[in-house]
Amino acid sequence: MKNLILFALSIILLACSNLNEEAHDEYNWQEHYQKSEIMIEMRDGVKLHTTIYSPTDTTKVYPVLLKRTPYSSKPYGLDTLPARIHHNHNMVKEGYIFVIQDVRGRWMSEGQFENTKPPYSLFDSTKTDELTDSWDTFEWFDKHLKNYNGSAGVYGTSYPGWHTLVAARCNHPSIKAVIATAPVTNFYFEDFNRNGLFALNYLPVVSLFGTPRPHPTDTAWYPNKSELYGLSGDEKPDYYEFFRERLALSNFSDIVDSNDFFWRNIKEHQTYDDYRKLRNWAQYYNDISANVMVVGGWNDEQNLYGILNSFKHIKENSPKANAQLVLGPWSHGHSTRGDSAYYLGDIFYGYNLSKDYMRDIELPYFEYHLKNKGEKPATNVKLFDTGKKEWRVFDKFPEPMESSTYYLANEKNLTKNNNIPSNNEYYSYISDPFNPVPFTSEEDFHMMAPKSYVTEDQRFASKRPDVLTFTTDILEEDLTILGTIKAYIDFSTTLEDADLFVKIIDVYPINRPVDSKDLKDVKMTGYQQLVRCGYIRGRYRNGFEEGVPFISNEKARVALELLDIFHTFKKDHKIMIQIQSSMFPLFDLNPQNYVDDIYAAKKSDFSIATHKIYRSSRIEFPIFKD
């Protein structure tokens, strides 16, 4: 608790320093921009609420920067102004027409909302969708927007990041460049669902996406977090105990009711069926003509999947997009925070990473493509090594130069030696859904999971008997991992179903000297930093289209692909692997008895099981060398 308070104080001080820096900036955007609100009519007659902030200097023409969002273009009303109109004050100074639009069916816009709505218009020209809404919006700009130079950019983070790539895909000729930050791409493999698991920590925000909206409104129509839990004021539940007491997903009808269309869709489409596949948006990012930059962070536990997959698909299938990628050490959306010092949890990554990105990459990117100012940005990939804590620039996303395979040896060692006396040798542990492994040691939090868990010290988990821990010898030289880690786990269970989690951990030297940037009272000697975690609901080991039970006590191969990583395990560090069957309440629990519908399972369906991890299991690391 003390460490959390100290960390919070450090963040407050950093925020204050940022505010002080801005306070010394004499530029007041409110003196240079004017606000207007309009309803732009789409081709089917639906009108979308659109807020426009235009420079008051009408002697010049300006490009448009559009953000389309389901999260509101607040504040509403011509007499109310936001604290800022864009996250990058450098761009506000340079002069743009900033536009924020409520997407169809959200807030003050008309129509019906559908999550990551498929591009129906690609299959039927009479249909409307987010592609046609984007196109129609830019058509309105071309015909009606004053002092517009005819060049437009689009930007957004997370769900608006998806809207950004959708707008690029509509290929309106006025769209010259977009920056999609942490874009959602496929809800089956990110955010609410992950490889067959349900992200239980997202339950508080399901209603935000699925509560029916009766009519356009400037007030939230979905229940807020305190209402969801029947709480008021500062009262907080014990997050772990709140979910453990209910245990089964069927016991949350008072939190998310049957009228919630998003929750209903999640429950009705548990496999990767045609409904889910139709909403995999990476497959549609072909032949994009606008310049595209994808931005995100290696520590984004929400949408790293979307960041990587959208960029790679665009790079391969849209050559005119000149796709660029910037991947920092950031968590979700942190590339635009403007920190002076960037910490994620206990881990320090560097100074001014966000500020430098906004000033040196984002600003010149839009200045060149929308105003023809400056030099053409290089078409490249800029990646942050989260171990060395330094940037590297590549011409393209680098392929691993070789792979290195590690096995589970005696005495819980992780070794390259495949000298296994018998394929039937194994380690075992008891998986108890009534006493699941917590995903964090942090106690003072509630609702959504703290973003810092992705770098958290795993010593709390190493002490549990239901977490298998394997460690290499001390590294004699740096080892850089760049790409997809693959885990092949030979597994059996006494029941018929199980979840598997494989964690990649950087173990610091036990004699590590204190660094001036270490947070006060945080013990970094022997620190076990989580670097990446992979997971799968075991029934989907043969594919996500259909669940298949395990045969009790019969060995089966479970393959996991962990999301890409760029991390150097430094000399004198160790690599650690942890294998477990729950990370609670980050994810829902597996009953371990096979039930066709886990969302309908009851407490009585949950049982304790004994799992075996065979020594023939292996982990393949993609190795990068200069």
XYZ file of C-alpha atoms in Angstrom:
626
model
C 0.000 0.000 0.000
C 2.845 2.347 0.880
C 4.441 1.731 -2.527
C 1.168 2.506 -4.260
C 0.842 5.786 -2.374
C 4.397 6.769 -3.269
C 3.819 5.862 -6.889
C 0.594 7.870 -6.941
C 2.407 10.868 -5.460
C 5.126 10.605 -8.099
C 2.512 10.564 -10.845
C 0.770 13.587 -9.313
C 4.066 15.465 -9.181
C 4.772 14.589 -12.805
C 1.312 15.738 -13.783
C 1.817 18.994 -11.909
C 5.124 19.551 -13.690
C 3.370 19.016 -17.015
C 0.666 21.464 -16.005
C 3.294 23.988 -14.982
C 4.983 23.614 -18.368
C 1.667 24.273 -20.074
C 0.954 27.161 -17.709
C 4.095 28.875 -18.987
C 2.861 28.415 -22.522
C 1.162 31.691 -23.339
C -0.797 30.213 -26.250
C -4.482 30.074 -25.345
C -6.322 27.987 -27.948
C -9.703 29.383 -26.918
C -8.641 32.790 -28.239
C -7.763 31.326 -31.629
C -10.613 28.881 -32.311
C -14.369 29.061 -32.589
C -16.866 26.266 -32.022
C -19.817 25.173 -34.134
C -22.159 22.178 -33.954
C -23.978 20.680 -36.912
C -25.920 17.563 -37.868
C -24.435 15.986 -41.010
C -26.938 13.941 -42.974
C -25.906 10.520 -44.228
C -27.157 8.921 -47.456
C -29.971 7.094 -45.641
C -31.214 10.272 -43.909
C -29.614 9.559 -40.501
C -27.935 12.657 -39.065
C -24.683 12.565 -37.102
C -23.817 15.158 -34.460
C -20.549 16.852 -35.388
C -18.572 19.442 -33.424
C -16.153 21.683 -35.314
C -13.374 23.832 -33.846
C -12.146 26.210 -36.570
C -9.357 28.821 -36.421
C -10.686 32.336 -36.022
C -8.199 33.563 -38.617
C -10.308 33.172 -41.752
C -7.679 34.624 -44.066
C -6.104 31.172 -44.390
C -7.246 27.680 -45.309
C -6.648 24.651 -43.090
C -6.740 20.871 -43.240
C -9.276 18.860 -41.262
C -8.358 16.493 -38.443
C -11.337 14.256 -37.695
C -12.008 11.938 -34.774
C -15.080 9.711 -35.001
C -15.997 8.330 -31.604
C -18.629 6.321 -29.718
C -17.480 8.015 -26.495
C -19.077 11.442 -27.038
C -17.991 14.739 -28.553
C -18.664 16.498 -25.244
C -19.084 19.189 -24.106
C -22.304 19.947 -25.955
C -23.494 23.489 -26.554
C -21.812 26.459 -28.208
C -21.256 28.167 -24.881
C -19.192 25.324 -23.401
C -15.603 24.557 -24.356
C -13.378 21.584 -23.486
C -10.051 21.875 -21.712
C -8.362 20.967 -24.986
C -9.420 20.204 -28.541
C -6.531 17.858 -29.341
C -3.979 15.973 -27.253
C -1.053 17.566 -29.144
C -0.845 21.263 -28.341
C 1.829 21.662 -31.044
C -0.762 20.850 -33.673
C -3.305 23.207 -32.155
C -0.740 25.993 -32.451
C -0.016 25.174 -36.097
C -3.661 25.506 -37.082
C -6.114 22.791 -38.111
C -9.871 22.420 -38.278
C -10.511 19.924 -35.496
C -13.685 17.889 -35.902
C -15.207 15.395 -33.451
C -18.205 13.328 -34.488
C -20.556 11.109 -32.501
C -20.828 7.925 -34.555
C -24.165 6.445 -35.593
C -26.375 5.468 -32.685
C -24.222 7.081 -29.977
C -24.856 10.160 -27.875
C -26.330 13.003 -29.950
C -26.247 11.197 -33.306
C -29.254 9.458 -34.791
C -29.493 5.831 -35.901
C -28.661 2.456 -34.401
C -25.250 1.442 -33.050
C -23.554 -1.874 -33.820
C -20.193 -2.876 -32.342
C -17.409 -3.024 -34.951
C -20.110 -3.119 -37.600
C -19.030 -5.144 -40.627
C -18.568 -3.349 -43.951
C -21.903 -4.375 -45.409
C -21.543 -1.808 -48.189
C -18.626 -3.785 -49.647
C -21.047 -6.638 -50.347
C -24.206 -4.623 -51.058
C -23.998 -1.030 -52.310
C -27.453 -0.259 -50.901
C -26.267 -0.826 -47.327
C -24.893 1.758 -44.919
C -22.111 1.234 -42.395
C -19.154 3.075 -40.909
C -17.446 3.140 -44.313
C -20.342 4.990 -45.918
C -20.753 7.271 -42.879
C -17.078 8.221 -43.126
C -17.343 8.891 -46.854
C -20.501 10.975 -46.463
C -18.887 13.050 -43.734
C -15.974 13.987 -45.976
C -18.349 14.721 -48.818
C -20.057 17.255 -46.558
C -16.698 18.832 -45.724
C -15.881 19.197 -49.405
C -19.168 20.943 -50.123
C -19.850 23.016 -47.013
C -16.844 23.479 -44.712
C -15.402 26.994 -44.814
C -11.662 27.676 -44.975
C -10.965 23.994 -45.664
C -7.944 23.264 -47.878
C -9.329 19.938 -49.119
C -6.843 17.713 -47.284
C -7.971 15.685 -44.293
C -6.489 13.462 -41.629
C -8.146 11.096 -39.164
C -6.962 10.045 -35.718
C -8.200 8.181 -32.663
C -7.253 5.759 -29.903
C -8.731 2.328 -29.138
C -12.271 2.148 -30.514
C -11.778 5.532 -32.267
C -8.544 3.973 -33.559
C -10.719 1.409 -35.323
C -12.881 4.219 -36.715
C -9.660 5.802 -37.976
C -8.710 2.759 -40.056
C -12.308 2.367 -41.245
C -12.210 5.961 -42.486
C -8.930 5.241 -44.284
C -10.515 2.174 -45.880
C -13.418 4.222 -47.264
C -10.771 5.752 -49.577
C -12.337 9.173 -49.888
C -9.905 11.206 -52.011
C -9.619 14.021 -49.459
C -8.187 11.679 -46.772
C -4.433 12.000 -47.093
C -3.117 10.527 -43.839
C -4.326 8.837 -40.659
C -2.818 7.875 -37.312
C -4.576 4.956 -35.641
C -3.501 4.508 -32.039
C -4.149 1.144 -30.367
C -6.908 0.274 -32.856
C -9.457 -2.421 -32.066
C -9.321 -5.007 -34.846
C -11.015 -8.232 -33.719
C -13.068 -8.446 -30.526
C -12.625 -12.233 -30.381
C -8.903 -11.941 -29.690
C -8.660 -8.626 -27.812
C -10.494 -6.571 -25.223
C -13.528 -8.567 -24.096
C -12.556 -12.014 -25.383
C -9.105 -13.582 -25.577
C -8.538 -16.955 -27.220
C -11.799 -18.348 -25.856
C -11.546 -16.661 -22.458
C -13.779 -13.852 -21.252
C -11.947 -10.829 -19.857
C -13.847 -10.649 -16.590
C -12.248 -7.354 -15.600
C -14.107 -5.764 -18.544
C -17.507 -6.676 -17.146
C -18.068 -3.157 -15.734
C -17.895 -1.632 -19.220
C -19.986 -4.176 -21.134
C -23.064 -2.022 -20.477
C -21.343 0.973 -22.064
C -21.330 -0.883 -25.387
C -24.559 -2.866 -25.129
C -27.208 -0.873 -23.268
C -29.953 0.084 -25.740
C -30.137 3.841 -26.277
C -33.756 5.046 -26.613
C -32.960 8.317 -28.393
C -30.137 10.820 -29.001
C -28.947 12.217 -25.681
C -26.227 14.351 -24.146
C -26.400 12.288 -20.926
C -25.081 8.774 -20.349
C -27.916 6.243 -20.716
C -25.910 3.234 -19.514
C -25.326 2.516 -15.802
C -22.103 3.810 -14.302
C -19.675 1.613 -12.380
C -21.058 2.353 -8.926
C -24.580 1.558 -10.135
C -23.393 -1.727 -11.575
C -22.145 -2.827 -8.185
C -24.863 -1.185 -6.138
C -22.345 1.147 -4.535
C -22.226 4.840 -3.849
C -19.588 7.400 -2.995
C -16.086 6.036 -2.436
C -17.199 2.608 -1.301
C -15.227 -0.129 -3.031
C -15.689 -3.885 -3.051
C -12.846 -6.347 -2.675
C -12.417 -6.997 -6.398
C -11.045 -10.534 -6.038
C -13.636 -11.606 -3.470
C -16.523 -9.949 -5.335
C -15.947 -12.127 -8.384
C -14.862 -15.259 -6.499
C -18.069 -15.277 -4.474
C -20.143 -15.303 -7.672
C -17.677 -17.589 -9.486
C -19.820 -18.463 -12.526
C -20.597 -16.084 -15.398
C -24.275 -16.968 -15.017
C -24.313 -15.153 -11.671
C -23.960 -11.635 -13.069
C -27.480 -11.033 -14.380
C -27.850 -8.150 -11.916
C -24.714 -6.538 -13.378
C -25.375 -7.074 -17.080
C -28.964 -7.922 -17.943
C -30.413 -9.892 -20.843
C -31.384 -6.702 -22.729
C -27.709 -5.816 -23.190
C -27.133 -6.662 -26.845
C -23.341 -6.722 -26.554
C -23.427 -9.188 -23.640
C -25.959 -11.285 -25.537
C -23.698 -11.416 -28.597
C -20.699 -12.427 -26.484
C -22.653 -15.311 -24.961
C -24.200 -16.442 -28.241
C -20.900 -16.462 -30.148
C -18.399 -18.192 -27.876
C -16.590 -19.887 -30.752
C -14.910 -18.195 -33.678
C -17.989 -18.597 -35.852
C -19.071 -16.783 -39.012
C -20.512 -13.925 -36.940
C -17.120 -13.374 -35.303
C -15.123 -13.857 -38.493
C -17.206 -11.247 -40.304
C -16.056 -8.740 -37.663
C -12.358 -9.395 -38.114
C -11.527 -6.023 -39.618
C -7.906 -6.717 -40.555
C -9.156 -8.680 -43.565
C -10.791 -5.550 -45.010
C -7.751 -3.278 -44.887
C -6.860 -3.837 -48.536
C -5.986 -1.207 -51.145
C -6.054 1.743 -48.738
C -4.905 4.846 -50.585
C -4.283 7.218 -47.647
C -1.026 7.194 -45.710
C -1.371 5.106 -42.547
C 0.561 5.152 -39.313
C -0.267 2.696 -36.517
C 0.886 3.674 -33.033
C 0.805 1.767 -29.776
C 2.699 0.184 -26.937
C 4.221 -3.199 -26.189
C 2.547 -3.023 -22.776
C -0.965 -2.468 -24.131
C -2.805 -5.475 -22.698
C -6.031 -4.396 -24.396
C -5.209 -3.904 -28.049
C -1.665 -5.023 -28.850
C -3.305 -7.705 -30.984
C -5.050 -5.018 -33.054
C -1.938 -2.868 -33.312
C 0.193 -5.691 -34.699
C -2.371 -7.338 -36.941
C -3.774 -4.182 -38.504
C -0.295 -2.855 -39.311
C 0.972 -6.137 -40.749
C -2.099 -6.589 -42.942
C -2.012 -3.014 -44.235
C 1.703 -3.257 -44.913
C 1.203 -6.390 -46.987
C -2.071 -5.554 -48.721
C -2.109 -1.746 -49.082
C 1.196 -0.652 -50.644
C -0.109 2.860 -51.362
C -0.658 3.386 -47.609
C 3.103 3.498 -46.952
C 2.276 1.917 -43.589
C 4.405 3.008 -40.655
C 4.514 1.600 -37.134
C 5.552 3.203 -33.858
C 5.587 0.840 -30.859
C 6.785 2.331 -27.600
C 6.828 0.856 -24.104
C 3.434 2.373 -23.433
C 0.252 0.934 -22.045
C -3.111 1.624 -23.674
C -3.299 5.183 -24.987
C -0.205 6.374 -23.134
C 1.573 7.614 -26.249
C -0.364 10.887 -25.991
C -0.152 11.455 -22.228
C 2.760 13.872 -22.356
C 4.651 12.401 -19.390
C 7.982 13.861 -18.415
C 9.037 10.499 -16.967
C 7.303 7.316 -18.026
C 6.784 4.590 -15.455
C 4.483 1.642 -15.855
C 4.077 0.221 -12.398
C 7.559 -0.007 -10.911
C 9.363 0.006 -14.254
C 10.951 3.190 -15.590
C 11.261 3.392 -19.378
C 12.560 6.873 -20.104
C 11.991 10.606 -20.183
C 9.673 12.529 -22.527
C 8.833 9.504 -24.654
C 5.294 10.710 -25.315
C 6.269 14.355 -25.763
C 8.994 13.444 -28.224
C 6.601 11.263 -30.203
C 3.974 14.012 -30.464
C 6.515 16.694 -31.400
C 8.887 14.714 -33.626
C 6.634 12.133 -35.280
C 2.935 12.993 -35.064
C 3.220 16.721 -35.823
C 5.565 16.493 -38.838
C 3.576 13.540 -40.198
C 0.375 15.555 -40.461
C 2.177 18.764 -41.387
C 3.733 17.103 -44.425
C 0.760 15.097 -45.652
C -1.930 17.704 -44.984
C -0.019 20.965 -45.523
C 2.949 19.886 -47.636
C 5.305 21.315 -45.025
C 8.666 19.872 -44.059
C 10.238 16.664 -45.281
C 8.440 13.480 -46.226
C 8.420 11.122 -43.221
C 10.529 8.034 -43.752
C 8.580 4.848 -44.351
C 9.832 2.730 -41.488
C 9.145 0.835 -38.298
C 10.193 2.370 -35.002
C 10.258 -0.075 -32.089
C 11.203 0.299 -28.433
C 13.304 -2.435 -26.858
C 11.637 -2.787 -23.432
C 14.724 -4.453 -21.927
C 17.439 -2.116 -23.148
C 14.941 0.769 -22.999
C 15.989 2.280 -26.284
C 14.462 2.907 -29.709
C 15.407 1.029 -32.865
C 14.394 1.969 -36.413
C 13.881 -0.643 -39.138
C 12.962 -0.465 -42.809
C 10.269 -3.082 -42.169
C 8.999 -5.174 -39.289
C 12.000 -7.414 -38.651
C 11.780 -11.171 -38.997
C 13.571 -13.248 -36.341
C 17.008 -14.339 -37.456
C 16.875 -17.618 -35.584
C 14.920 -19.370 -32.875
C 16.013 -20.807 -29.570
C 14.111 -23.619 -27.865
C 13.941 -24.150 -24.122
C 12.702 -27.208 -22.247
C 11.513 -27.934 -18.719
C 14.387 -29.662 -16.940
C 14.965 -31.146 -13.490
C 14.638 -28.930 -10.427
C 12.382 -26.521 -12.348
C 15.194 -25.374 -14.603
C 14.607 -23.893 -18.043
C 17.262 -25.226 -20.369
C 18.190 -25.659 -24.016
C 19.170 -29.247 -23.238
C 16.567 -31.650 -24.632
C 17.994 -34.601 -22.715
C 14.660 -35.837 -21.391
C 14.895 -39.430 -20.072
C 11.198 -40.111 -20.636
C 8.382 -38.312 -22.439
C 6.124 -39.249 -19.555
C 7.996 -37.239 -16.938
C 5.884 -34.378 -15.688
C 5.251 -31.712 -13.091
C 1.796 -31.497 -11.530
C -0.268 -28.940 -9.673
C -3.760 -28.661 -8.265
C -6.028 -26.171 -10.023
C -8.702 -24.978 -7.635
C -11.327 -22.609 -9.122
C -12.441 -21.771 -5.583
C -8.936 -20.481 -4.817
C -7.715 -19.143 -8.162
C -4.336 -17.554 -8.817
C -4.679 -13.757 -8.600
C -3.320 -11.846 -11.583
C -1.869 -9.118 -9.351
C -0.635 -8.665 -5.818
C -2.202 -5.220 -5.757
C -5.179 -4.959 -3.435
C -6.233 -1.325 -3.537
C -8.060 -1.302 -6.854
C -11.508 -2.052 -8.162
C -13.406 -2.451 -11.420
C -10.998 -2.375 -14.386
C -7.616 -4.044 -14.008
C -4.674 -1.704 -13.326
C -2.638 -1.250 -16.496
C 0.570 -1.775 -14.530
C -0.053 -5.499 -14.013
C 1.681 -6.242 -17.346
C 5.069 -5.301 -15.824
C 4.359 -6.384 -12.250
C 6.761 -8.308 -10.020
C 5.693 -11.978 -10.151
C 7.270 -13.063 -6.884
C 3.788 -13.263 -5.369
C 2.887 -15.933 -7.956
C 6.189 -17.815 -7.674
C 5.316 -18.674 -4.082
C 2.055 -20.453 -4.980
C 1.966 -24.257 -5.379
C -0.460 -23.942 -8.304
C 2.068 -21.944 -10.359
C 4.917 -23.885 -11.970
C 8.079 -21.801 -12.241
C 11.086 -22.599 -14.463
C 14.234 -20.463 -14.619
C 17.354 -20.383 -16.773
C 20.852 -20.042 -15.446
C 22.244 -16.530 -15.244
C 22.661 -15.188 -18.780
C 26.273 -14.728 -19.823
C 25.359 -12.230 -22.565
C 22.393 -10.143 -23.691
C 19.593 -12.097 -25.384
C 17.142 -10.105 -27.535
C 13.717 -11.543 -28.332
C 11.844 -9.955 -31.246
C 8.684 -11.528 -32.622
C 6.187 -14.210 -31.623
C 7.008 -16.580 -28.781
C 5.488 -20.031 -29.254
C 4.720 -22.369 -26.378
C 3.973 -26.053 -26.936
C 2.615 -27.452 -23.692
C 2.131 -31.204 -23.311
C -0.703 -31.371 -20.844
C -3.197 -33.652 -19.128
C -5.904 -33.177 -16.513
C -8.039 -35.358 -14.303
C -11.168 -33.660 -15.695
C -12.182 -32.535 -19.198
C -11.357 -28.841 -19.536
C -8.737 -26.348 -18.383
C -7.224 -22.964 -19.103
C -3.510 -22.477 -19.604
C -1.444 -19.347 -19.014
C 2.232 -19.060 -19.935
C 4.123 -16.053 -18.587
C 7.498 -14.772 -19.788
C 9.423 -13.068 -16.993
C 12.669 -11.093 -16.779
C 14.431 -11.878 -13.489
C 16.736 -9.104 -12.293
C 20.074 -9.874 -10.598
C 19.912 -10.467 -6.877
C 22.879 -8.075 -6.484
C 21.457 -5.383 -8.762
C 22.643 -1.944 -7.591
C 20.076 0.711 -6.723
C 19.289 3.004 -9.648
C 18.469 6.684 -9.159
C 15.246 6.172 -11.150
C 13.975 3.331 -8.968
C 10.803 4.149 -7.089
C 11.339 4.585 -3.393
C 10.893 1.446 -1.272
C 10.470 -0.829 -4.310
C 12.794 -3.820 -4.042
C 14.299 -4.272 -7.515
C 16.881 -6.889 -6.510
C 15.609 -10.206 -7.788
C 12.599 -8.452 -9.317
C 10.525 -10.777 -11.535
C 9.175 -8.445 -14.225
C 6.312 -9.789 -16.300
C 7.161 -9.237 -19.967
C 4.472 -11.166 -21.842
C 1.632 -13.554 -21.075
C -0.102 -16.018 -23.403
C -3.335 -17.859 -22.678
C -5.921 -20.187 -24.121
C -9.104 -21.965 -23.080
C -7.999 -25.563 -23.466
C -11.094 -26.753 -25.293
C -9.979 -24.603 -28.252
C -6.505 -26.136 -28.546
C -7.443 -27.602 -31.951
C -8.996 -24.384 -33.250
C -11.408 -21.720 -32.075
C -14.275 -22.837 -34.309
C -15.230 -25.714 -32.008
C -14.624 -26.728 -28.406
C -13.245 -30.220 -27.748
C -12.985 -31.696 -24.236
C -9.783 -33.262 -22.936
C -9.838 -36.989 -22.323
C -9.237 -37.417 -18.610
C -5.600 -38.274 -17.795
C -4.611 -38.460 -21.477
C -1.723 -36.295 -22.695
C -2.573 -33.640 -25.302
C -0.554 -30.920 -27.029
C -1.686 -27.339 -26.342
C -0.045 -24.714 -28.550
C -0.022 -21.027 -27.619
C 1.236 -18.086 -29.649
C 2.125 -15.139 -27.453
C 1.800 -11.666 -28.931
C 5.001 -10.206 -30.368
C 7.675 -8.949 -28.049
C 10.820 -6.818 -28.363
C 12.777 -7.281 -25.181
C 16.432 -7.757 -24.361
C 17.126 -9.990 -21.387
C 20.346 -8.437 -20.219
C 23.520 -10.149 -19.167
C 23.333 -11.319 -15.518
C 19.509 -11.535 -15.728
C 17.528 -14.768 -15.989
C 14.562 -15.846 -18.099
C 11.667 -17.312 -16.166
C 8.583 -19.174 -17.390
C 5.494 -19.566 -15.236
C 2.653 -21.929 -16.113
C -0.701 -21.770 -14.356
C -4.423 -22.261 -14.993
C -6.005 -19.034 -13.767
C -5.344 -15.292 -13.652
C -8.240 -14.065 -11.595
C -10.274 -11.917 -11.901
C -8.524 -10.713 -15.042
C -10.199 -13.632 -16.817
C -13.184 -15.804 -16.002
C -12.683 -19.224 -14.435
C -12.961 -22.562 -16.174
C -15.358 -25.016 -14.430
C -12.859 -27.753 -15.431
C -15.815 -30.082 -15.875
C -16.667 -29.792 -19.566
C -19.877 -27.844 -20.060
C -21.096 -26.866 -23.499
C -21.908 -23.301 -22.434
C -19.546 -21.816 -19.852
C -21.662 -18.658 -19.702
C -24.556 -20.787 -18.423
C -22.461 -22.845 -15.982
C -23.488 -22.931 -12.315
C -21.311 -23.072 -9.221
C -22.055 -26.766 -8.978
C -20.291 -27.290 -12.332
C -16.925 -26.154 -10.925
C -14.489 -28.734 -9.556
C -10.885 -29.012 -8.432
C -8.585 -30.805 -10.888
C -4.999 -32.007 -10.994
C -3.076 -30.862 -14.055
C 0.172 -32.277 -15.398
C 2.754 -30.394 -17.456
C 5.083 -32.827 -19.203
C 8.788 -32.186 -19.552
C 8.500 -32.657 -23.310
C 6.868 -29.199 -23.403
C 8.933 -26.493 -25.067
C 9.110 -22.724 -25.537
C 10.446 -21.278 -28.804
C 11.933 -17.784 -28.658
C 12.513 -15.683 -31.804
C 16.062 -14.343 -31.511
C 17.174 -11.008 -32.919
C 20.827 -10.205 -33.524
C 22.363 -7.041 -34.922
